[in-house]
Short mmCIF file of C-alpha atoms in Angstrom, two decimals:
data_model
loop_
_atom_site.label_atom_id
_atom_site.label_comp_id
_atom_site.label_asym_id
_atom_site.label_seq_id
_atom_site.Cartn_x
_atom_site.Cartn_y
_atom_site.Cartn_z
CA MET R 649 35.72 120.01 -38.22
CA GLU R 650 35.50 123.40 -36.53
CA ASN R 651 36.26 125.61 -33.60
CA PRO R 652 33.78 124.51 -30.89
CA SER R 653 33.14 128.12 -29.85
CA LEU R 654 31.53 128.96 -33.16
CA GLU R 655 28.29 127.02 -32.92
CA ALA R 656 25.96 125.93 -30.15
CA ASN R 657 24.44 122.47 -30.19
CA SER R 658 20.87 123.77 -29.93
CA GLN R 659 20.23 124.79 -33.53
CA GLY R 660 18.16 121.74 -34.42
CA HIS R 661 18.63 120.16 -37.83
CA PRO R 662 20.19 122.79 -40.10
CA PHE R 663 19.81 120.75 -43.28
CA ALA R 664 16.27 119.45 -42.68
CA ARG R 665 14.80 121.57 -45.49
CA LEU R 666 17.57 120.87 -48.00
CA ASP R 667 15.73 118.41 -50.25
CA PRO R 668 16.60 117.59 -53.90
CA GLN R 669 14.17 120.18 -55.23
CA THR R 670 15.80 122.92 -53.14
CA VAL R 671 19.25 121.86 -54.35
CA LEU R 672 18.18 122.07 -58.01
CA GLU R 673 16.42 125.39 -57.49
CA ALA R 674 19.53 126.80 -55.80
CA VAL R 675 21.64 125.80 -58.80
CA GLU R 676 19.10 127.32 -61.17
CA SER R 677 19.19 130.59 -59.17
CA VAL R 678 22.75 131.16 -60.41
CA GLY R 679 21.90 130.41 -64.02
CA LEU R 680 22.79 126.71 -64.13
CA TYR R 681 20.08 124.28 -65.18
CA GLY R 682 20.12 120.74 -63.85
CA ASP R 683 19.14 117.77 -65.95
CA GLY R 684 17.71 115.84 -63.00
CA ARG R 685 20.87 113.90 -62.10
CA LEU R 686 21.73 114.48 -58.46
CA LEU R 687 24.28 112.53 -56.43
CA ALA R 688 24.93 113.16 -52.74
CA LEU R 689 28.68 113.05 -52.06
CA ASN R 690 30.39 111.96 -48.88
CA SER R 691 30.28 114.93 -46.50
CA TYR R 692 28.94 115.38 -42.99
CA GLU R 693 30.04 118.88 -42.03
CA ASN R 694 28.36 120.39 -45.06
CA ARG R 695 26.06 118.93 -47.71
CA VAL R 696 27.73 118.34 -51.07
CA TYR R 697 26.09 117.19 -54.32
CA GLN R 698 27.17 116.39 -57.83
CA VAL R 699 24.62 117.99 -60.11
CA GLY R 700 24.23 117.07 -63.77
CA LEU R 701 23.59 120.02 -66.07
CA GLU R 702 21.60 120.34 -69.26
CA GLU R 703 24.68 121.86 -70.88
CA GLY R 704 28.28 121.08 -69.99
CA ALA R 705 29.91 118.83 -67.45
CA PRO R 706 28.37 118.14 -64.03
CA VAL R 707 29.30 120.46 -61.18
CA VAL R 708 29.82 119.96 -57.45
CA VAL R 709 27.68 122.15 -55.20
CA LYS R 710 28.55 122.65 -51.53
CA PHE R 711 25.91 123.91 -49.08
CA TYR R 712 27.65 125.30 -46.00
CA ARG R 713 26.50 124.34 -42.52
CA PRO R 714 24.55 127.31 -41.14
CA ALA R 715 26.34 129.34 -38.45
CA ARG R 716 29.64 127.53 -38.73
CA TRP R 717 31.71 130.03 -40.72
CA SER R 718 31.04 133.70 -41.33
CA ASP R 719 30.73 134.89 -44.92
CA ALA R 720 34.12 136.54 -44.52
CA ALA R 721 35.72 133.26 -43.43
CA ILE R 722 34.25 131.35 -46.38
CA LEU R 723 35.36 134.03 -48.82
CA GLU R 724 38.88 133.95 -47.35
CA GLU R 725 39.04 130.23 -48.12
CA HIS R 726 37.75 130.84 -51.65
CA ALA R 727 40.34 133.57 -52.20
CA PHE R 728 43.18 131.36 -50.95
CA VAL R 729 42.27 128.46 -53.24
CA ALA R 730 41.80 130.84 -56.17
CA GLU R 731 45.25 132.24 -55.45
CA LEU R 732 46.68 128.72 -55.59
CA ALA R 733 44.95 128.01 -58.89
CA GLU R 734 46.20 131.29 -60.37
CA ARG R 735 49.74 130.12 -59.63
CA GLU R 736 49.01 126.82 -61.39
CA ILE R 737 48.96 124.85 -58.15
CA PRO R 738 46.41 122.06 -58.67
CA ALA R 739 43.61 122.97 -56.28
CA VAL R 740 39.91 123.31 -57.13
CA PRO R 741 38.59 126.88 -56.62
CA ALA R 742 34.94 127.86 -56.28
CA SER R 743 33.46 129.06 -59.55
CA VAL R 744 32.86 132.80 -59.83
CA ILE R 745 29.34 133.37 -61.17
CA ASP R 746 28.07 136.92 -61.70
CA GLY R 747 31.12 138.19 -59.84
CA ARG R 748 30.57 136.05 -56.73
CA SER R 749 31.80 132.71 -55.44
CA LEU R 750 29.40 132.50 -52.46
CA HIS R 751 25.65 132.46 -53.10
CA ASP R 752 22.44 132.38 -51.03
CA PHE R 753 19.21 130.50 -51.58
CA ALA R 754 16.36 129.63 -49.21
CA GLY R 755 18.49 130.47 -46.19
CA TYR R 756 21.47 128.38 -47.29
CA ARG R 757 24.86 129.59 -48.45
CA PHE R 758 26.40 127.57 -51.25
CA ALA R 759 29.23 127.50 -53.76
CA VAL R 760 29.66 125.77 -57.11
CA PHE R 761 32.86 123.93 -58.02
CA PRO R 762 34.01 122.22 -61.21
CA ARG R 763 34.04 118.45 -60.84
CA ARG R 764 37.51 116.92 -60.57
CA GLY R 765 38.14 113.18 -60.53
CA GLY R 766 41.00 111.08 -59.28
CA ARG R 767 41.89 108.12 -57.11
CA ALA R 768 43.39 107.72 -53.67
CA PRO R 769 47.19 108.14 -53.58
CA GLU R 770 49.52 105.30 -52.70
CA LEU R 771 50.93 106.72 -49.48
CA GLY R 772 53.25 103.75 -49.03
CA ASP R 773 55.23 104.78 -52.11
CA SER R 774 58.27 107.04 -51.57
CA ALA R 775 57.93 108.80 -54.92
CA THR R 776 54.25 109.53 -54.22
CA LEU R 777 55.05 111.02 -50.81
CA GLU R 778 57.79 113.19 -52.29
CA TRP R 779 55.42 114.43 -55.01
CA ILE R 780 52.74 115.26 -52.41
CA GLY R 781 55.42 116.98 -50.34
CA ARG R 782 56.31 119.22 -53.29
CA PHE R 783 52.65 120.03 -53.73
CA ILE R 784 52.19 120.95 -50.05
CA GLY R 785 55.38 123.01 -50.19
CA ARG R 786 53.94 125.02 -53.06
CA ILE R 787 50.69 125.54 -51.13
CA HIS R 788 52.58 126.70 -48.05
CA ALA R 789 54.80 129.04 -50.05
CA VAL R 790 51.60 130.87 -51.02
CA GLY R 791 49.99 130.40 -47.61
CA SER R 792 52.89 132.13 -45.88
CA THR R 793 52.57 135.33 -47.89
CA ARG R 794 49.78 136.76 -45.73
CA PRO R 795 47.61 135.66 -42.80
CA TYR R 796 43.93 134.92 -42.56
CA GLN R 797 41.93 137.64 -40.85
CA ALA R 798 38.54 135.94 -40.36
CA ARG R 799 39.58 132.31 -39.88
CA PRO R 800 40.78 130.95 -36.53
CA GLU R 801 44.15 129.55 -35.56
CA LEU R 802 44.78 125.89 -34.85
CA ASN R 803 46.32 125.83 -31.38
CA PRO R 804 45.96 124.11 -27.98
CA GLN R 805 43.14 126.46 -27.02
CA THR R 806 40.92 126.08 -30.09
CA PHE R 807 41.59 122.37 -30.69
CA GLY R 808 42.14 121.29 -27.09
CA ARG R 809 40.85 123.39 -24.24
CA GLU R 810 37.64 124.58 -25.94
CA PRO R 811 36.58 121.09 -27.11
CA PHE R 812 37.40 119.73 -23.64
CA ASP R 813 35.25 122.39 -21.96
CA TYR R 814 32.38 121.74 -24.37
CA LEU R 815 32.33 117.99 -23.76
CA ARG R 816 32.48 118.15 -19.99
CA THR R 817 29.68 120.74 -19.76
CA HIS R 818 27.19 119.07 -22.14
CA ASP R 819 26.64 115.69 -20.46
CA PHE R 820 28.10 113.49 -23.18
CA LEU R 821 30.29 111.49 -20.79
CA PRO R 822 28.90 108.49 -18.87
CA PRO R 823 28.98 109.52 -15.18
CA GLU R 824 31.16 106.57 -14.24
CA LEU R 825 33.83 107.60 -16.79
CA ALA R 826 33.60 111.40 -16.66
CA THR R 827 36.17 111.94 -13.91
CA THR R 828 38.69 109.52 -15.41
CA TRP R 829 38.28 110.97 -18.90
CA ALA R 830 38.67 114.56 -17.65
CA SER R 831 41.82 113.63 -15.72
CA VAL R 832 43.37 111.97 -18.78
CA VAL R 833 42.52 114.94 -21.01
CA GLU R 834 44.16 117.29 -18.51
CA GLN R 835 47.29 115.12 -18.61
CA ALA R 836 47.16 115.14 -22.41
CA LEU R 837 46.83 118.92 -22.56
CA ASP R 838 49.77 119.26 -20.18
CA GLY R 839 51.76 117.07 -22.59
CA VAL R 840 50.67 119.23 -25.51
CA ALA R 841 51.86 122.32 -23.65
CA ARG R 842 55.27 120.74 -23.07
CA CYS R 843 55.58 119.89 -26.77
CA TYR R 844 54.79 123.48 -27.72
CA GLU R 845 57.37 124.72 -25.21
CA ARG R 846 60.04 122.48 -26.75
CA ALA R 847 59.11 123.60 -30.25
CA GLY R 848 59.36 127.27 -29.30
CA GLU R 849 57.94 130.10 -31.32
CA LEU R 850 57.15 129.02 -34.87
CA PRO R 851 55.77 130.86 -37.89
CA LEU R 852 52.08 130.31 -38.67
CA LEU R 853 50.65 130.20 -42.17
CA ARG R 854 47.47 129.49 -44.08
CA LEU R 855 47.06 125.70 -44.15
CA HIS R 856 44.89 123.17 -45.89
CA GLY R 857 44.09 122.14 -42.32
CA ASP R 858 42.70 118.63 -42.95
CA CYS R 859 45.50 117.20 -45.06
CA HIS R 860 44.85 113.45 -44.96
CA GLY R 861 44.94 111.00 -47.83
CA GLY R 862 41.17 111.18 -48.34
CA ASN R 863 41.49 114.82 -49.41
CA VAL R 864 44.10 114.03 -52.05
CA LEU R 865 42.98 112.94 -55.51
CA TRP R 866 45.60 111.39 -57.76
CA THR R 867 45.56 111.71 -61.53
CA PRO R 868 48.12 110.92 -64.26
CA ASP R 869 49.31 114.52 -63.83
CA GLY R 870 49.88 114.07 -60.12
CA PRO R 871 47.97 114.99 -56.95
CA HIS R 872 45.52 117.73 -56.20
CA PHE R 873 43.90 118.57 -52.89
CA VAL R 874 40.19 119.09 -52.42
CA ASP R 875 38.11 120.42 -49.54
CA PHE R 876 39.85 123.42 -48.01
CA ASP R 877 36.85 123.87 -45.71
CA ASP R 878 39.01 123.42 -42.59
CA SER R 879 41.71 125.79 -43.77
CA ARG R 880 43.07 127.98 -40.97
CA MET R 881 46.27 129.43 -39.55
CA GLY R 882 48.72 127.00 -37.97
CA PRO R 883 52.21 125.46 -38.07
CA ALA R 884 53.25 123.88 -41.35
CA VAL R 885 53.68 120.41 -39.84
CA GLN R 886 49.89 120.17 -39.40
CA ASP R 887 49.64 119.53 -43.15
CA LEU R 888 52.37 116.87 -43.03
CA TRP R 889 51.85 114.58 -40.05
CA MET R 890 48.54 113.10 -41.22
CA LEU R 891 50.36 111.53 -44.17
CA LEU R 892 52.37 109.37 -41.74
CA SER R 893 51.37 105.92 -40.51
CA GLY R 894 52.81 102.73 -39.06
CA GLU R 895 55.64 102.22 -36.59
CA ARG R 896 58.08 104.96 -35.64
CA GLN R 897 60.79 103.88 -38.09
CA GLU R 898 58.26 103.81 -40.91
CA MET R 899 57.12 107.33 -40.05
CA VAL R 900 60.72 108.54 -40.01
CA GLY R 901 61.15 107.33 -43.59
CA GLN R 902 57.79 108.74 -44.68
CA MET R 903 58.55 112.17 -43.23
CA ALA R 904 61.94 112.14 -44.95
CA ASP R 905 60.22 111.45 -48.27
CA VAL R 906 57.63 114.19 -47.75
CA LEU R 907 60.25 116.76 -46.72
CA ALA R 908 62.49 115.85 -49.67
CA GLY R 909 59.77 117.28 -51.88
CA TYR R 910 58.48 119.96 -49.51
CA GLU R 911 61.80 121.73 -49.10
CA ASP R 912 62.11 122.20 -52.85
CA PHE R 913 59.55 124.99 -52.43
CA CYS R 914 59.33 125.93 -48.76
CA ASP R 915 61.65 125.98 -45.76
CA PHE R 916 60.79 123.63 -42.92
CA HIS R 917 61.64 124.44 -39.30
CA PRO R 918 62.77 121.10 -37.78
CA ARG R 919 61.59 122.14 -34.29
CA GLN R 920 58.05 121.59 -35.61
CA LEU R 921 58.68 117.86 -35.29
CA TYR R 922 58.11 118.27 -31.55
CA LEU R 923 54.48 119.00 -32.43
CA VAL R 924 53.61 115.86 -34.38
CA GLU R 925 52.17 113.87 -31.47
CA ALA R 926 50.80 117.04 -29.84
CA LEU R 927 48.79 117.84 -32.96
CA ARG R 928 47.60 114.24 -33.16
CA THR R 929 46.43 114.52 -29.54
CA LEU R 930 44.59 117.77 -30.22
CA ARG R 931 42.87 116.23 -33.22
CA LEU R 932 41.62 113.31 -31.10
CA ILE R 933 40.11 115.66 -28.49
CA HIS R 934 38.66 117.93 -31.14
CA TYR R 935 37.11 115.05 -33.07
CA SER R 936 35.04 113.91 -30.08
CA SER R 937 33.77 117.44 -29.61
CA TRP R 938 32.99 117.75 -33.32
CA LEU R 939 30.79 114.66 -33.15
CA ALA R 940 29.08 115.89 -29.99
CA MET R 941 28.31 119.31 -31.45
CA ARG R 942 26.72 117.69 -34.51
CA TRP R 943 24.69 115.07 -32.65
CA ASP R 944 21.39 116.88 -33.32
CA ASP R 945 22.00 116.50 -37.08
CA PRO R 946 20.22 113.23 -38.05
CA ALA R 947 23.10 112.33 -40.38
CA PHE R 948 25.47 111.93 -37.43
CA PRO R 949 23.74 109.24 -35.29
CA ALA R 950 23.15 107.30 -38.50
CA ALA R 951 26.79 107.53 -39.63
CA PHE R 952 28.49 107.27 -36.22
CA PRO R 953 26.29 104.91 -34.13
CA TRP R 954 29.28 103.97 -31.95
CA PHE R 955 29.72 107.53 -30.68
CA ASN R 956 28.70 108.31 -27.11
CA THR R 957 28.65 104.67 -26.05
CA GLN R 958 30.53 103.57 -22.97
CA ARG R 959 32.94 101.61 -25.18
CA TYR R 960 33.65 104.75 -27.21
CA TRP R 961 34.75 106.75 -24.16
CA GLN R 962 36.74 103.85 -22.74
CA ASP R 963 38.64 103.63 -26.01
CA ARG R 964 39.27 107.39 -25.99
CA ILE R 965 40.71 107.18 -22.47
CA LEU R 966 43.14 104.44 -23.55
CA GLU R 967 44.01 106.32 -26.73
CA LEU R 968 44.83 109.53 -24.88
CA ARG R 969 46.91 107.66 -22.29
CA GLU R 970 48.99 106.31 -25.16
CA GLN R 971 49.37 109.84 -26.52
CA VAL R 972 50.56 111.12 -23.14
CA ALA R 973 53.44 108.64 -23.33
CA LEU R 974 54.18 109.34 -27.01
CA MET R 975 54.40 113.10 -26.46
CA ASP R 976 57.30 112.55 -24.05
CA GLU R 977 59.30 110.60 -26.61
CA PRO R 978 61.95 112.31 -28.79
CA PRO R 979 60.80 113.72 -32.14
CA LEU R 980 61.04 111.59 -35.28
CA TRP R 981 64.69 112.60 -35.61
CA PRO R 982 66.99 114.98 -33.73
CA VAL R 983 66.19 118.65 -34.12
#
């Protein structure tokens, strides 16, 4: 997902020309020769392929969505992940080929990554959550050493107000629901503002940004995160709350497990707990905008046929009303 201000919805189909032949020719342009095996991996924002090579193990090749990130923003992400790998933190950096990690071919920017396997983590297990917490703490210890310059900040403006403005000015809402939806979003954004006021001023750092269980691969050696594409500046709790699920008491225990590992490597400001439901609310608003801004990409109507139906927007109204109430509840434990 991205900052809605970065790309207009009128660009057509940015990946229409990216056929298998173009993928293989792009890989060959950096001196890697495919053996004909090509597997499209699960990605909608970008296009990602596993490519078999004539020599050596297969690689993963990511083609970046045109106009989403600047070259500088992509290279900042590459540099951050490389910094993590240099400190033996298990993340997967882009391969440097002929002195570069970002390459161009036929109008597409792409990067090559080593293939890393793994399975989904068992997020219901306390020891697993503590281990992941240690891992995130190590990432944040590095992420706090210096800020991004080219990547945006995750905040109520970029993940709330801008997506809201985009949706209400691009005719995605059914007319009979538009006024109700807009009113509920305004209430939700007011609740977000109150949460940020209670949390007070907090340090921002370089985050993974999209730290859910699907971006964690588990191996016998422990977890590693993949896909730092949404990395940006923000509060540390953004990389923690998406690991929580279930009823409130369950989330209290899960957060305790995560922080037991996290604080081995990085300090945690407890006031950030005021932001958990605010950040969840912002993600819900942002997600609808993300889908809307990608609706001209043929992959999106095929993958998300339920989007932009009346039922979809009715469900979002109910969901945000629930969030308005949750944001006024105390944090997971006293701060």
